Short mmCIF file of C-alpha atoms in Angstrom, two decimals:
data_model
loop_
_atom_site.label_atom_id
_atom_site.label_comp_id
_atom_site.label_asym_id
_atom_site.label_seq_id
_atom_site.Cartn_x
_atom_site.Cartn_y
_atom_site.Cartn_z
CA UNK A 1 30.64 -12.01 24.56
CA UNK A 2 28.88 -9.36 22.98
CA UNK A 3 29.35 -5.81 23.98
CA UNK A 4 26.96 -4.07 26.84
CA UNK A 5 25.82 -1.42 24.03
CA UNK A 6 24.58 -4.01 21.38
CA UNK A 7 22.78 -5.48 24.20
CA UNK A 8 21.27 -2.63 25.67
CA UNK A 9 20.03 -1.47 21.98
CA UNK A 10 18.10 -4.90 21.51
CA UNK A 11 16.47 -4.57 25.00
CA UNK A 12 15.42 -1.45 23.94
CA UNK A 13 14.05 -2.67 20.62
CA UNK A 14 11.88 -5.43 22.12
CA UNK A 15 10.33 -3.11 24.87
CA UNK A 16 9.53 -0.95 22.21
CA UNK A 17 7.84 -3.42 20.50
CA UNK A 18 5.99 -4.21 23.55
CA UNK A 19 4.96 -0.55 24.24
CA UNK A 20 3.30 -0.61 21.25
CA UNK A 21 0.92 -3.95 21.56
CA UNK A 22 -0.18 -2.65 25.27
CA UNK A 23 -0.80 1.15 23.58
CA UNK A 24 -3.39 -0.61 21.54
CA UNK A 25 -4.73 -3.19 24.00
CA UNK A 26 -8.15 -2.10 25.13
CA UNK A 27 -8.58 0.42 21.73
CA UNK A 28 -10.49 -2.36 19.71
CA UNK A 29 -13.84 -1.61 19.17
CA UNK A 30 -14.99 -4.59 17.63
CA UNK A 31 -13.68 -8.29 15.65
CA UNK A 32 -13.39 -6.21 12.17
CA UNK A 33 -11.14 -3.73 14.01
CA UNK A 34 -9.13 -6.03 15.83
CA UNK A 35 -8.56 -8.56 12.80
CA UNK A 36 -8.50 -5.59 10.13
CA UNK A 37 -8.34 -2.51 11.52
CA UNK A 38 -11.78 -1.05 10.70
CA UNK A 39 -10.30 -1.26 6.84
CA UNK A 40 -9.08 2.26 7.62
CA UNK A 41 -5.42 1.89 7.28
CA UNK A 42 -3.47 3.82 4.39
CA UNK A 43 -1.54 2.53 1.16
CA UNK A 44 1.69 3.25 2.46
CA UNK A 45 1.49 1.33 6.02
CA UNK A 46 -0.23 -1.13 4.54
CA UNK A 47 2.43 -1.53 1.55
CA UNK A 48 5.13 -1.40 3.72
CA UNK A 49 3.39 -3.82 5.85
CA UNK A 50 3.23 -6.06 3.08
CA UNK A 51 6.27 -6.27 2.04
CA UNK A 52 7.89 -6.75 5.50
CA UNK A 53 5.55 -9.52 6.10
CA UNK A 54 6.08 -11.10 2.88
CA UNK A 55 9.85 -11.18 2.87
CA UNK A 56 10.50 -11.36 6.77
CA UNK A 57 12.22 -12.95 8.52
CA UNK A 58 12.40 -15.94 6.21
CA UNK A 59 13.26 -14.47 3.26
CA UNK A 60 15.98 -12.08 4.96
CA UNK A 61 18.27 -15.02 6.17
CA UNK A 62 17.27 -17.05 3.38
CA UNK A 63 18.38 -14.64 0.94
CA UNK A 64 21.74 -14.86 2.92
CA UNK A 65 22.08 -18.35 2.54
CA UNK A 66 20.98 -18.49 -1.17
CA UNK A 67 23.15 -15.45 -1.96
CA UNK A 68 25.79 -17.62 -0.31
CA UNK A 69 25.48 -20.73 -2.34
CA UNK A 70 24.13 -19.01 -5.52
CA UNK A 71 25.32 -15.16 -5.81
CA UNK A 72 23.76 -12.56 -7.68
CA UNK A 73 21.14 -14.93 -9.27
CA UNK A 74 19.71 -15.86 -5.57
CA UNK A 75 17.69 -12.10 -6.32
CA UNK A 76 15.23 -13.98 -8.62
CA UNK A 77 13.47 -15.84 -5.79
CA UNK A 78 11.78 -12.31 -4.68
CA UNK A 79 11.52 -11.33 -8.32
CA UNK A 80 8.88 -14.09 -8.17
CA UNK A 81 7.54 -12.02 -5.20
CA UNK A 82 7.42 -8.32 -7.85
CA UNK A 83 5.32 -10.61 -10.55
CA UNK A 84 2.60 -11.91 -7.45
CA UNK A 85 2.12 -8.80 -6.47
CA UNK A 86 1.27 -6.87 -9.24
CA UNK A 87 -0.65 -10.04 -10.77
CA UNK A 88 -2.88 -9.68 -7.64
CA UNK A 89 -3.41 -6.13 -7.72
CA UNK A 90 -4.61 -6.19 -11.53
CA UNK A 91 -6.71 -9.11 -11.33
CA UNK A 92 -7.19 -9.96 -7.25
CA UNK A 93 -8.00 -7.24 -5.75
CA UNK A 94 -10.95 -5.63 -7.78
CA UNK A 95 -12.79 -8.67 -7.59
CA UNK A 96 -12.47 -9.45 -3.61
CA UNK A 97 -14.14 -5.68 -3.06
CA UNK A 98 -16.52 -6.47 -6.08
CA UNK A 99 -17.61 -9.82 -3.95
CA UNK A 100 -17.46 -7.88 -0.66
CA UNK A 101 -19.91 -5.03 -2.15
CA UNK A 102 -21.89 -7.82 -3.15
CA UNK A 103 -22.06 -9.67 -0.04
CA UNK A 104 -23.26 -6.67 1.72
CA UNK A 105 -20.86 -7.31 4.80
CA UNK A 106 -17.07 -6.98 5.34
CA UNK A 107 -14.72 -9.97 5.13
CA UNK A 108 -12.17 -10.67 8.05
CA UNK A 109 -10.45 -13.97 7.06
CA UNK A 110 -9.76 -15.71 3.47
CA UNK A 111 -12.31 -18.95 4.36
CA UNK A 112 -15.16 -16.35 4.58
CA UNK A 113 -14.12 -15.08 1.27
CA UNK A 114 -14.48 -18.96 0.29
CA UNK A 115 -17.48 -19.27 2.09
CA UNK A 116 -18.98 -16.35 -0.04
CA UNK A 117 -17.92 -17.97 -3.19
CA UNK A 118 -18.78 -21.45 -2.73
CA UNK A 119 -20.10 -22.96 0.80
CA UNK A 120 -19.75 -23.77 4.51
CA UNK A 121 -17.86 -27.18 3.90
CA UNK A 122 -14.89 -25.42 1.49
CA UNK A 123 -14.90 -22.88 3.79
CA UNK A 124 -14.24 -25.20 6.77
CA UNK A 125 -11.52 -26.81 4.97
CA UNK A 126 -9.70 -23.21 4.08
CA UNK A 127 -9.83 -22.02 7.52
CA UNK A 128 -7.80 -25.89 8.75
CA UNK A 129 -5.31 -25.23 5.50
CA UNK A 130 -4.67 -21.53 6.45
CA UNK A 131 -3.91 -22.59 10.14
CA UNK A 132 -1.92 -25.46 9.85
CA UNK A 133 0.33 -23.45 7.02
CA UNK A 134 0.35 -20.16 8.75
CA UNK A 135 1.26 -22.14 12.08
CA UNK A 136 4.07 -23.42 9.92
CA UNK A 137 5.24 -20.18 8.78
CA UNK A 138 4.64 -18.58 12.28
CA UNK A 139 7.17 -21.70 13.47
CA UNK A 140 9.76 -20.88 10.12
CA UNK A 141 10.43 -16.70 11.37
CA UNK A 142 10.54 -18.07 15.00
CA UNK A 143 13.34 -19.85 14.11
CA UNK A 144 15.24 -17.52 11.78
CA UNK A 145 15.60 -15.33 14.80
CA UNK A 146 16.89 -17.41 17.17
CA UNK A 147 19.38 -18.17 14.42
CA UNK A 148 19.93 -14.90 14.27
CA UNK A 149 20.09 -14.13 18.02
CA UNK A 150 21.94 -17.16 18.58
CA UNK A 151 25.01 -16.07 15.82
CA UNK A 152 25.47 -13.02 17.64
CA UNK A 153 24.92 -13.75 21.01
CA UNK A 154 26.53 -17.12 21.80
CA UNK A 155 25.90 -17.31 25.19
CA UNK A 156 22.32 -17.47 24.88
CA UNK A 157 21.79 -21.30 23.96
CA UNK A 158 19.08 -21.42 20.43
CA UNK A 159 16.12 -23.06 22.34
CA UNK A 160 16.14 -19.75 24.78
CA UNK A 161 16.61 -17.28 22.11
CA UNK A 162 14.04 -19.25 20.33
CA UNK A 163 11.52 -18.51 23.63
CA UNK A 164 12.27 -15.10 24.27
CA UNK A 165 11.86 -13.93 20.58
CA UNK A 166 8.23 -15.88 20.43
CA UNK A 167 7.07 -14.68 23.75
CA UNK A 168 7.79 -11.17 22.62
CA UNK A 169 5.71 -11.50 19.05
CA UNK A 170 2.98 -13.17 20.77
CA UNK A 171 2.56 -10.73 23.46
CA UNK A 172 2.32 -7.91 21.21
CA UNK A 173 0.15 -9.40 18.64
CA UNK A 174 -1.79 -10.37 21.00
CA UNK A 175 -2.77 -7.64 23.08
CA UNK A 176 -2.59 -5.17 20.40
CA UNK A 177 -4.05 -6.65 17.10
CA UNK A 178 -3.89 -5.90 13.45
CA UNK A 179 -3.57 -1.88 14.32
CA UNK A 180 -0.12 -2.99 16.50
CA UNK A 181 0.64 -5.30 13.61
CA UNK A 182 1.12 -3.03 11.01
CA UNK A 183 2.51 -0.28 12.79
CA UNK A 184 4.82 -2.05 13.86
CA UNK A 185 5.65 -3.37 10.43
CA UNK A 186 5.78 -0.10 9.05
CA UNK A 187 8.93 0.95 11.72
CA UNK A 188 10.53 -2.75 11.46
CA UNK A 189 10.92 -2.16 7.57
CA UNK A 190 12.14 1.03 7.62
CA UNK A 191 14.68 -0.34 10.35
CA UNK A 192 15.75 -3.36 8.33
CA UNK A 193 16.23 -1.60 5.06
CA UNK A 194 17.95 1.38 6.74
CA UNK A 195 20.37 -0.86 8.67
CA UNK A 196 21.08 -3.22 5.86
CA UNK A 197 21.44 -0.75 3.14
CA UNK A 198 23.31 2.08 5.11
CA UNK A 199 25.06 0.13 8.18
CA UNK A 200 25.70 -3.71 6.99
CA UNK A 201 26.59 -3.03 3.17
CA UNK A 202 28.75 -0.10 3.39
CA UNK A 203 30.62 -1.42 6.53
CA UNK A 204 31.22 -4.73 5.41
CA UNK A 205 32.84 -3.90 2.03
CA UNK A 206 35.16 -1.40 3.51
CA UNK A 207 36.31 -4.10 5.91
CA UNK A 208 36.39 -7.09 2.60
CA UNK A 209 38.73 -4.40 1.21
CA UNK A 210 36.32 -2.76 -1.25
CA UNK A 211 35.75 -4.39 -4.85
CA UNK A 212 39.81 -5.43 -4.99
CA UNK A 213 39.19 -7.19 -1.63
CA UNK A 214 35.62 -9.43 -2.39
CA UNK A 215 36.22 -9.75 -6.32
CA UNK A 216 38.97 -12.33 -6.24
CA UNK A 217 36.90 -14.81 -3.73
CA UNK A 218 33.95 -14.97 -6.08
CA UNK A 219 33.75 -16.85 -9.29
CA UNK A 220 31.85 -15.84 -11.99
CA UNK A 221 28.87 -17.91 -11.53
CA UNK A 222 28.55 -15.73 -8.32
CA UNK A 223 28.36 -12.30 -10.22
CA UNK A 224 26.10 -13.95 -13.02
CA UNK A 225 21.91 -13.46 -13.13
CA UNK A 226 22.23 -16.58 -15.28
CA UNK A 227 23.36 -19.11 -12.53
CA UNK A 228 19.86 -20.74 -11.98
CA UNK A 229 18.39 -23.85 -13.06
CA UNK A 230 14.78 -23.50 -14.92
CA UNK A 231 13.86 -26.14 -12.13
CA UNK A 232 14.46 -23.85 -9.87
CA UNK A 233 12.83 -20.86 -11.81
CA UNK A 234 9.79 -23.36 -11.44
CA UNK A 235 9.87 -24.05 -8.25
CA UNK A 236 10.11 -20.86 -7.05
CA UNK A 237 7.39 -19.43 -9.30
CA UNK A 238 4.91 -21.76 -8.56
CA UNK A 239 5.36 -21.50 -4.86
CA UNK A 240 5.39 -17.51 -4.47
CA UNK A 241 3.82 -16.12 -7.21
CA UNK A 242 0.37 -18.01 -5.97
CA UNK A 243 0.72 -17.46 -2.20
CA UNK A 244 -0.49 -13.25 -3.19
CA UNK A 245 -3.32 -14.91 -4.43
CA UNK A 246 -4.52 -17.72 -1.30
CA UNK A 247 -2.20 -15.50 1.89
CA UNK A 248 -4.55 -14.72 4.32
CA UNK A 249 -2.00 -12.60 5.56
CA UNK A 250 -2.81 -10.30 2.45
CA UNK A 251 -6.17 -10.84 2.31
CA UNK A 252 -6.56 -9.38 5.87
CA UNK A 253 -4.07 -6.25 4.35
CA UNK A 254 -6.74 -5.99 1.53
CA UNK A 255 -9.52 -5.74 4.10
CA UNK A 256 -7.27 -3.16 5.90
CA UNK A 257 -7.58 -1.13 2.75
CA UNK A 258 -10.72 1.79 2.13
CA UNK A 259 -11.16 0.78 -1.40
CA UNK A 260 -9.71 -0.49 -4.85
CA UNK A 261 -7.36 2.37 -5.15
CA UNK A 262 -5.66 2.04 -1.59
CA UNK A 263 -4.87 -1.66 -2.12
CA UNK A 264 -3.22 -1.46 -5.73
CA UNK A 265 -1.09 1.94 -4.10
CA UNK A 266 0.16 -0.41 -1.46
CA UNK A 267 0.64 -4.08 -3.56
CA UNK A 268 2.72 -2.04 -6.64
CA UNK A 269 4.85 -0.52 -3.95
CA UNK A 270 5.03 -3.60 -2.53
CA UNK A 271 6.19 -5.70 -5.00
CA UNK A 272 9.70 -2.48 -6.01
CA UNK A 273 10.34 -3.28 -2.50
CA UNK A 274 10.84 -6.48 -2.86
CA UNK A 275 12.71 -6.44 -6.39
CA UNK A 276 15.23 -5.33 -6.99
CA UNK A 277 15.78 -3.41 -2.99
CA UNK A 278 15.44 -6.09 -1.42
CA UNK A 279 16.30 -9.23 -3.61
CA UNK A 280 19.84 -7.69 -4.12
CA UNK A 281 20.39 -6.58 -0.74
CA UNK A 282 20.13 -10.08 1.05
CA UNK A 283 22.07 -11.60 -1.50
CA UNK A 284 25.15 -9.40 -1.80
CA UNK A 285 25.16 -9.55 1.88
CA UNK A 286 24.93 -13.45 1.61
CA UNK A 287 27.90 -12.74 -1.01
CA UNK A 288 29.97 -10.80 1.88
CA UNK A 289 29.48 -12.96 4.13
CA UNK A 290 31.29 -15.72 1.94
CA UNK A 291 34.00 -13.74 1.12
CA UNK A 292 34.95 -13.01 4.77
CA UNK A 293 34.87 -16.69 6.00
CA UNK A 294 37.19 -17.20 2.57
CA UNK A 295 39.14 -14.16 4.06
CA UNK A 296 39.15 -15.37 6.94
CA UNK A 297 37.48 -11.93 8.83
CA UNK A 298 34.85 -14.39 10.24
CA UNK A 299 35.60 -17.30 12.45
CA UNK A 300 33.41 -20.37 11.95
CA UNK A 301 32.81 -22.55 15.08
CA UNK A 302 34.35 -25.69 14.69
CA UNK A 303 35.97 -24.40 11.43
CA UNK A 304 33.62 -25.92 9.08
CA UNK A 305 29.97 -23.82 7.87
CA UNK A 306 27.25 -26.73 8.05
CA UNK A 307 24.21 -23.99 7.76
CA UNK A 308 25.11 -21.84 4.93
CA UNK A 309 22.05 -19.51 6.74
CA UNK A 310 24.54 -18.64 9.46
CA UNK A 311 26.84 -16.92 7.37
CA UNK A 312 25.12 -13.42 6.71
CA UNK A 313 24.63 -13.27 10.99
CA UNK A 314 28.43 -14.43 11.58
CA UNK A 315 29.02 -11.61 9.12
CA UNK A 316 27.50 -8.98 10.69
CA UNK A 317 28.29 -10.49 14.44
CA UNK A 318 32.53 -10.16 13.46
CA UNK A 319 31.98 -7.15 10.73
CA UNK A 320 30.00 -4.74 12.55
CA UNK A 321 31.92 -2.55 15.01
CA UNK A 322 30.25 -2.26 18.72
CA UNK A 323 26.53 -0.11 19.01
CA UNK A 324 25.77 -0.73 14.69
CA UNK A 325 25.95 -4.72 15.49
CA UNK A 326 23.22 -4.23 18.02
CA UNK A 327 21.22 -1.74 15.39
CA UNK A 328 21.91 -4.33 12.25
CA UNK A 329 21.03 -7.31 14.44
CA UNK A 330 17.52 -5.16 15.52
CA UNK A 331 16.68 -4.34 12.06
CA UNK A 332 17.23 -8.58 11.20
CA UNK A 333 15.09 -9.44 14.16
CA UNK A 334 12.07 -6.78 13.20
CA UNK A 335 11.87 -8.75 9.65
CA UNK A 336 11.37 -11.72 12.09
CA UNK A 337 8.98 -10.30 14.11
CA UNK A 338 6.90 -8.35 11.76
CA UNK A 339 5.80 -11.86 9.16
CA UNK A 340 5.59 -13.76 13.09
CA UNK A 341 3.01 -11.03 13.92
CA UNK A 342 0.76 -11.33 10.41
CA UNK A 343 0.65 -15.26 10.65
CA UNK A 344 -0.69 -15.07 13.97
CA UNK A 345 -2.89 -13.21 13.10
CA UNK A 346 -3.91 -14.80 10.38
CA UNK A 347 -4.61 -18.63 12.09
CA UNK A 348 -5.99 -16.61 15.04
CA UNK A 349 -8.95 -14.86 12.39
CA UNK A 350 -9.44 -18.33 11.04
CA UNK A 351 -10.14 -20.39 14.63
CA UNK A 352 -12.02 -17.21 15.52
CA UNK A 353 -13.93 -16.31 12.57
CA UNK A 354 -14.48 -19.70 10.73
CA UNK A 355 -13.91 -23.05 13.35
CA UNK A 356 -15.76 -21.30 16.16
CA UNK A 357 -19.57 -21.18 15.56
CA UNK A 358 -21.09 -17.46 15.91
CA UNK A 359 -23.87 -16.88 18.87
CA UNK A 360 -25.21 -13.95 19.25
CA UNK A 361 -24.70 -14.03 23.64
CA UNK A 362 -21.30 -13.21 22.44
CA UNK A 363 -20.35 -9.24 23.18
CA UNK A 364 -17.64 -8.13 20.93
CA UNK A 365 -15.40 -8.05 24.20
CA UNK A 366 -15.56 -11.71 24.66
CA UNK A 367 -15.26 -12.24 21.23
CA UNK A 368 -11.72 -10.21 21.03
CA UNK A 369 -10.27 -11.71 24.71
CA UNK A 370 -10.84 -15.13 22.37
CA UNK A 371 -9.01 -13.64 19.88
CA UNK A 372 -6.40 -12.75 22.10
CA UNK A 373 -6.41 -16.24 23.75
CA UNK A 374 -6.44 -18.05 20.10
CA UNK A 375 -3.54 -16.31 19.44
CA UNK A 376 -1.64 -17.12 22.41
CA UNK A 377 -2.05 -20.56 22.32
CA UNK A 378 -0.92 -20.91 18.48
CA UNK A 379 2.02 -18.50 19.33
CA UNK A 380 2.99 -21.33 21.81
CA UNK A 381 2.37 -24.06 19.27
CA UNK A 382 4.79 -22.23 16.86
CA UNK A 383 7.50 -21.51 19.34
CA UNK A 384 7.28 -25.51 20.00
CA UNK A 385 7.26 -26.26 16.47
CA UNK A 386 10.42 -24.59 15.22
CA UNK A 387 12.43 -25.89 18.62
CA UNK A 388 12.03 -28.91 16.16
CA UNK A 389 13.64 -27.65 13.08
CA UNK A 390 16.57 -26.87 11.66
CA UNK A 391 16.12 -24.98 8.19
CA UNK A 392 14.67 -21.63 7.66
CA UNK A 393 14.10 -21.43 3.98
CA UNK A 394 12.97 -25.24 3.59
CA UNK A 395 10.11 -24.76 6.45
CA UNK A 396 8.68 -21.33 5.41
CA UNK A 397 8.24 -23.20 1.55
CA UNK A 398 6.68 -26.54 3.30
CA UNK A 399 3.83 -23.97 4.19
CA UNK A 400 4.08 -21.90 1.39
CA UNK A 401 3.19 -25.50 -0.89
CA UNK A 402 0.44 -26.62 1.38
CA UNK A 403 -1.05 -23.76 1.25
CA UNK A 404 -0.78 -23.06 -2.35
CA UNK A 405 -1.29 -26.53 -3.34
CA UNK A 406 -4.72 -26.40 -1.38
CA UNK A 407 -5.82 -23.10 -2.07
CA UNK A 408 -5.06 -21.93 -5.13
CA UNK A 409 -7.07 -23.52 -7.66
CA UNK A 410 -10.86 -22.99 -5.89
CA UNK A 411 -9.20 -19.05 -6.10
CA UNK A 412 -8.48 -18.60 -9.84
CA UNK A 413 -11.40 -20.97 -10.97
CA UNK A 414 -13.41 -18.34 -8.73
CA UNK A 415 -11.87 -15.22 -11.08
CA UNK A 416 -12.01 -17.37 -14.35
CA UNK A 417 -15.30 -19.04 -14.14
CA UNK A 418 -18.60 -17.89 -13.99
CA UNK A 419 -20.49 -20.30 -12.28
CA UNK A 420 -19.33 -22.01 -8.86
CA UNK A 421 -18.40 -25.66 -8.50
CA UNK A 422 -18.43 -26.42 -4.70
CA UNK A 423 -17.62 -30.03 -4.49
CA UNK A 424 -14.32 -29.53 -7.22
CA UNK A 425 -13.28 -26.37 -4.87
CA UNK A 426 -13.35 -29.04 -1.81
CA UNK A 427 -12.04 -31.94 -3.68
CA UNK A 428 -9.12 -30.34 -5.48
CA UNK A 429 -8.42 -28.29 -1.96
CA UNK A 430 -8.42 -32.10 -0.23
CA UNK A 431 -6.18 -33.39 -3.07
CA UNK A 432 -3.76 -30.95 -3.98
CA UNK A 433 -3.03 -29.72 -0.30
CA UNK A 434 -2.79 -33.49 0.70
CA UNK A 435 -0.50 -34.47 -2.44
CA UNK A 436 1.98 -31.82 -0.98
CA UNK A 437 1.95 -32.53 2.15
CA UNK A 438 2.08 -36.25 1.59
CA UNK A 439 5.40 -35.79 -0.95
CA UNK A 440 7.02 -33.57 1.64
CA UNK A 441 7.06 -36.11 4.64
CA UNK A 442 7.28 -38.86 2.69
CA UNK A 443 10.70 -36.90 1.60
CA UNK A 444 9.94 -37.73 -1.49
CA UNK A 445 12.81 -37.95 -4.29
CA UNK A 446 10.64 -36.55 -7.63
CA UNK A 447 11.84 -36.13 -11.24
CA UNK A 448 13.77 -33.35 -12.78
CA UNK A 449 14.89 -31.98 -8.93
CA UNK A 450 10.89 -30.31 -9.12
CA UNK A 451 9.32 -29.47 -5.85
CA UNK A 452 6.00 -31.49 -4.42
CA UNK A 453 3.82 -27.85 -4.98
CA UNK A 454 4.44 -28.59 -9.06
CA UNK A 455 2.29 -32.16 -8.59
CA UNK A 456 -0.04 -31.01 -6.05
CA UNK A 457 -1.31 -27.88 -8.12
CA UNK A 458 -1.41 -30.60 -10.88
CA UNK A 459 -3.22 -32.88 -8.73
CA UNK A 460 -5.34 -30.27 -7.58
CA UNK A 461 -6.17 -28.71 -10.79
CA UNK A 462 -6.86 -32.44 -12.41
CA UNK A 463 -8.81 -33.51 -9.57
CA UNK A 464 -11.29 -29.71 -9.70
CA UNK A 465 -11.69 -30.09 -13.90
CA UNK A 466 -12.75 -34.13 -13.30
CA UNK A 467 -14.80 -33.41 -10.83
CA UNK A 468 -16.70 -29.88 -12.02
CA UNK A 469 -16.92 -32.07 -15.42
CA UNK A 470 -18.67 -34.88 -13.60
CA UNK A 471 -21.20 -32.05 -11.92
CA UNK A 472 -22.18 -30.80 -15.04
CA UNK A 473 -23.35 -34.12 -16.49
CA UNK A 474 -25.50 -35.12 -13.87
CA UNK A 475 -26.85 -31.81 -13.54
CA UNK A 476 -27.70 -32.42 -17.91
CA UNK A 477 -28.80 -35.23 -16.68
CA UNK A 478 -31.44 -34.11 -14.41
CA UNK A 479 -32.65 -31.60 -16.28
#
């Protein structure tokens, strides 16, 4: 049973969080503000709130798990996350406040962005992509803290945990919008990388014994950069490195932004956050926690470690001593909360801003209790969602594919090309999101051990060359 302190701390945590969404309530002017924050926000909130979206969550116990099956050379799946995030500030982010400047009007949501670029219909099919994969990712950090929750507070079954933690993002995203969202990001970072870094590291290798104590129990495939297959290299590249390119999530931080300037600030410090602070935290902590099951420090229920994912909040659960548990355990569950926050948003912009037609009856009042209602609802969907999953990791990179497969393609053709194709943006979107999606449920066994995101970007970049080629020759012919 865990200790009155470590309980009172997270109560306080979550009310906190709370506190802030009803601070910010009735302080939205307008959609933009609500969705984007007026595009006031500065390069350092909206960095940090970048990076703990990004990572989250997700990435936080994933890391565990990968730096518990993999060691040191787990780091390189956010080292994917460094390379997206300066590729988008060089080459991204100039060009979506070029097309903004030239539009004449702000962008809320990444389907308008389409919208600008090519038409209604590839819009239409962005905004169902970004909701059904940020649902999915929404569903993927739900879950990661009821893991979480659940390690270190057994009592509480996983399906309650799984309720509370939900109810408590979508409350606050709700009621206090994008302005809640990344101040609250801003503290949850600084609370995750100050209790893993400062509380979890140092504590747990004084109690492995220091370097004598956690050497012997790891081989040297654990301590190597080099233990990675280039299939998995691929895999991981070609699922993160794109998402900086098609997240609405980022797009909606780039909106945040004032200008050019701002946005690069906050995407270079961004991506150092991610690698190597980050990377190599989760994964020696993943690293830890194997040593003191081997050890013996950590018991196991039922003796036997079926979810390697478990193993970094066991850790910390039978590690920590009484009061820094409770702090350690906060600072897991605001990387949870603070990527659950920015995909709500994000499907909530798209139902709002591109499913729902525009009328001009609407007041901006009606149109943000909508947003707050839209969110709501797909906060519940979410909640119900991950109640039917299992894995972390392999859910938050089932939406990462989709919505790479889908979306990336009609984005670079967009910053390569100088003339729009509209029907290859919606064919290849059709396509390559629905080749993913397809291989995934099908459970698909495909060659070399590469994921389904490798054959629907193929598909999807095939299907947008074939079909832009075809538009060109009737449009010779015509003419």
């Amino acid at each position: 049973m865990p200790h009155w302190i470590d309980i009172l701390i997270f109560i306080i945590y979550f009310l906190a969080m709370l506190a802030v969404g009803f601070y910010f309530a009735n302080k939205h002017t307008d959609e933009r503000d609500y969705y984007t924050g007026s595009g006031k926000l500065s390069a350092s909130h909206v960095g940090l709130s970048v990076v703990a979206t990004d990572v989250g969550g997700g990435f936080s116990i994933g890391l565990g798990g990968v730096g518990f099956t993999m060691g040191l050379s787990g780091s390189w799946l956010l080292f994917t996350g460094l390379i997206g995030a300066w590729l988008s500030a060089v080459f991204l982010i100039p060009r979506v406040f070029d097309w903004q400047q030239k539009r004449g009007r702000h962008f809320l949501t990444l389907p308008q962005v389409f919208g600008y670029l090519y038409d209604k219909k590839v819009a239409l099919v962005a905004a169902v992509i970004c909701i059904i994969g940020y649902t999915g990712f929404t569903s993927s950090q739900f879950l990661a803290g009821a893991k979480l929750s659940t390690a270190a507070f057994p009592a509480i079954d996983s399906q309650t945990m799984l309720w509370i933690m939900g109810a408590i993002a979508v409350f606050y995203t709700m009621l206090g919008g994008m302005k809640a969202v990344i101040y609250t990001d801003t503290v949850q970072w600084i609370i995750l990388l100050g209790g893993l870094m400062l509380v979890a590291i140092p504590m747990s290798y004084y109690k492995l014994g220091g370097m004598q104590g956690i050497l012997p129990y790891l081989s040297e495939d654990m301590l190597s950069l080099k233990n990675i297959s280039w299939q998995q290299i691929v895999n991981w590249s070609v699922t993160i490195i794109p998402i900086w390119f098609v997240g609405m999530t980022l797009y909606q931080r780039i909106f945040a932004c004032k200008d050019v300037k701002t946005a690069k600030k906050a995407w270079y410090f961004a991506g150092v956050l991610e690698w190597p602070l980050m990377a190599f935290t989760g994964v020696i902590l993943g690293m830890m926690a194997k040593v003191a099951i081997e050890q013996n420090l950590v018991a196991v229920p039922g003796g036997t470690l079926n979810d390697v994912e478990l193993g970094l909040p066991l850790l910390i659960k039978n590690i920590l001593p009484i009061g820094l548990t409770g702090v350690v355990m906060a600072a897991y569950l605001s990387a949870v909360l603070s990527t659950a926050d920015s995909c709500l948003m994000a499907a909530s912009g798209n139902i709002v801003g591109d499913l729902i037609p525009k009328s001009k009856k609407k007041t901006q009042k009606s149109i943000i209790r909508l947003s707050k209602l839209s969110t709501l609802l797909l906060g519940i969907l979410a909640i119900l969602l991950a109640s039917t999953m299992q894995n972390v990791l392999s859910l938050m990179l089932y939406a990462y594919a989709f919505m790479v497969s889908g979306l990336l393609v009609p984005v670079v053709a967009a910053l390569i090309l100088k003339k729009p194709y509209p029907l290859a943006a919606l064919v290849s979107m059709l396509i390559g999101g629905g080749v993913s999606i397809g291989l995934i449920i099908a459970k698909t066994k495909l060659p070399y051990g590469l994921d389904a995101n490798v054959f629907g970007l193929t598909a999807a970049l095939l299907s947008f060359t074939l079909t832009a080629l075809c538009c060109e020759k009737l449009l010779n012919k015509t003419n």
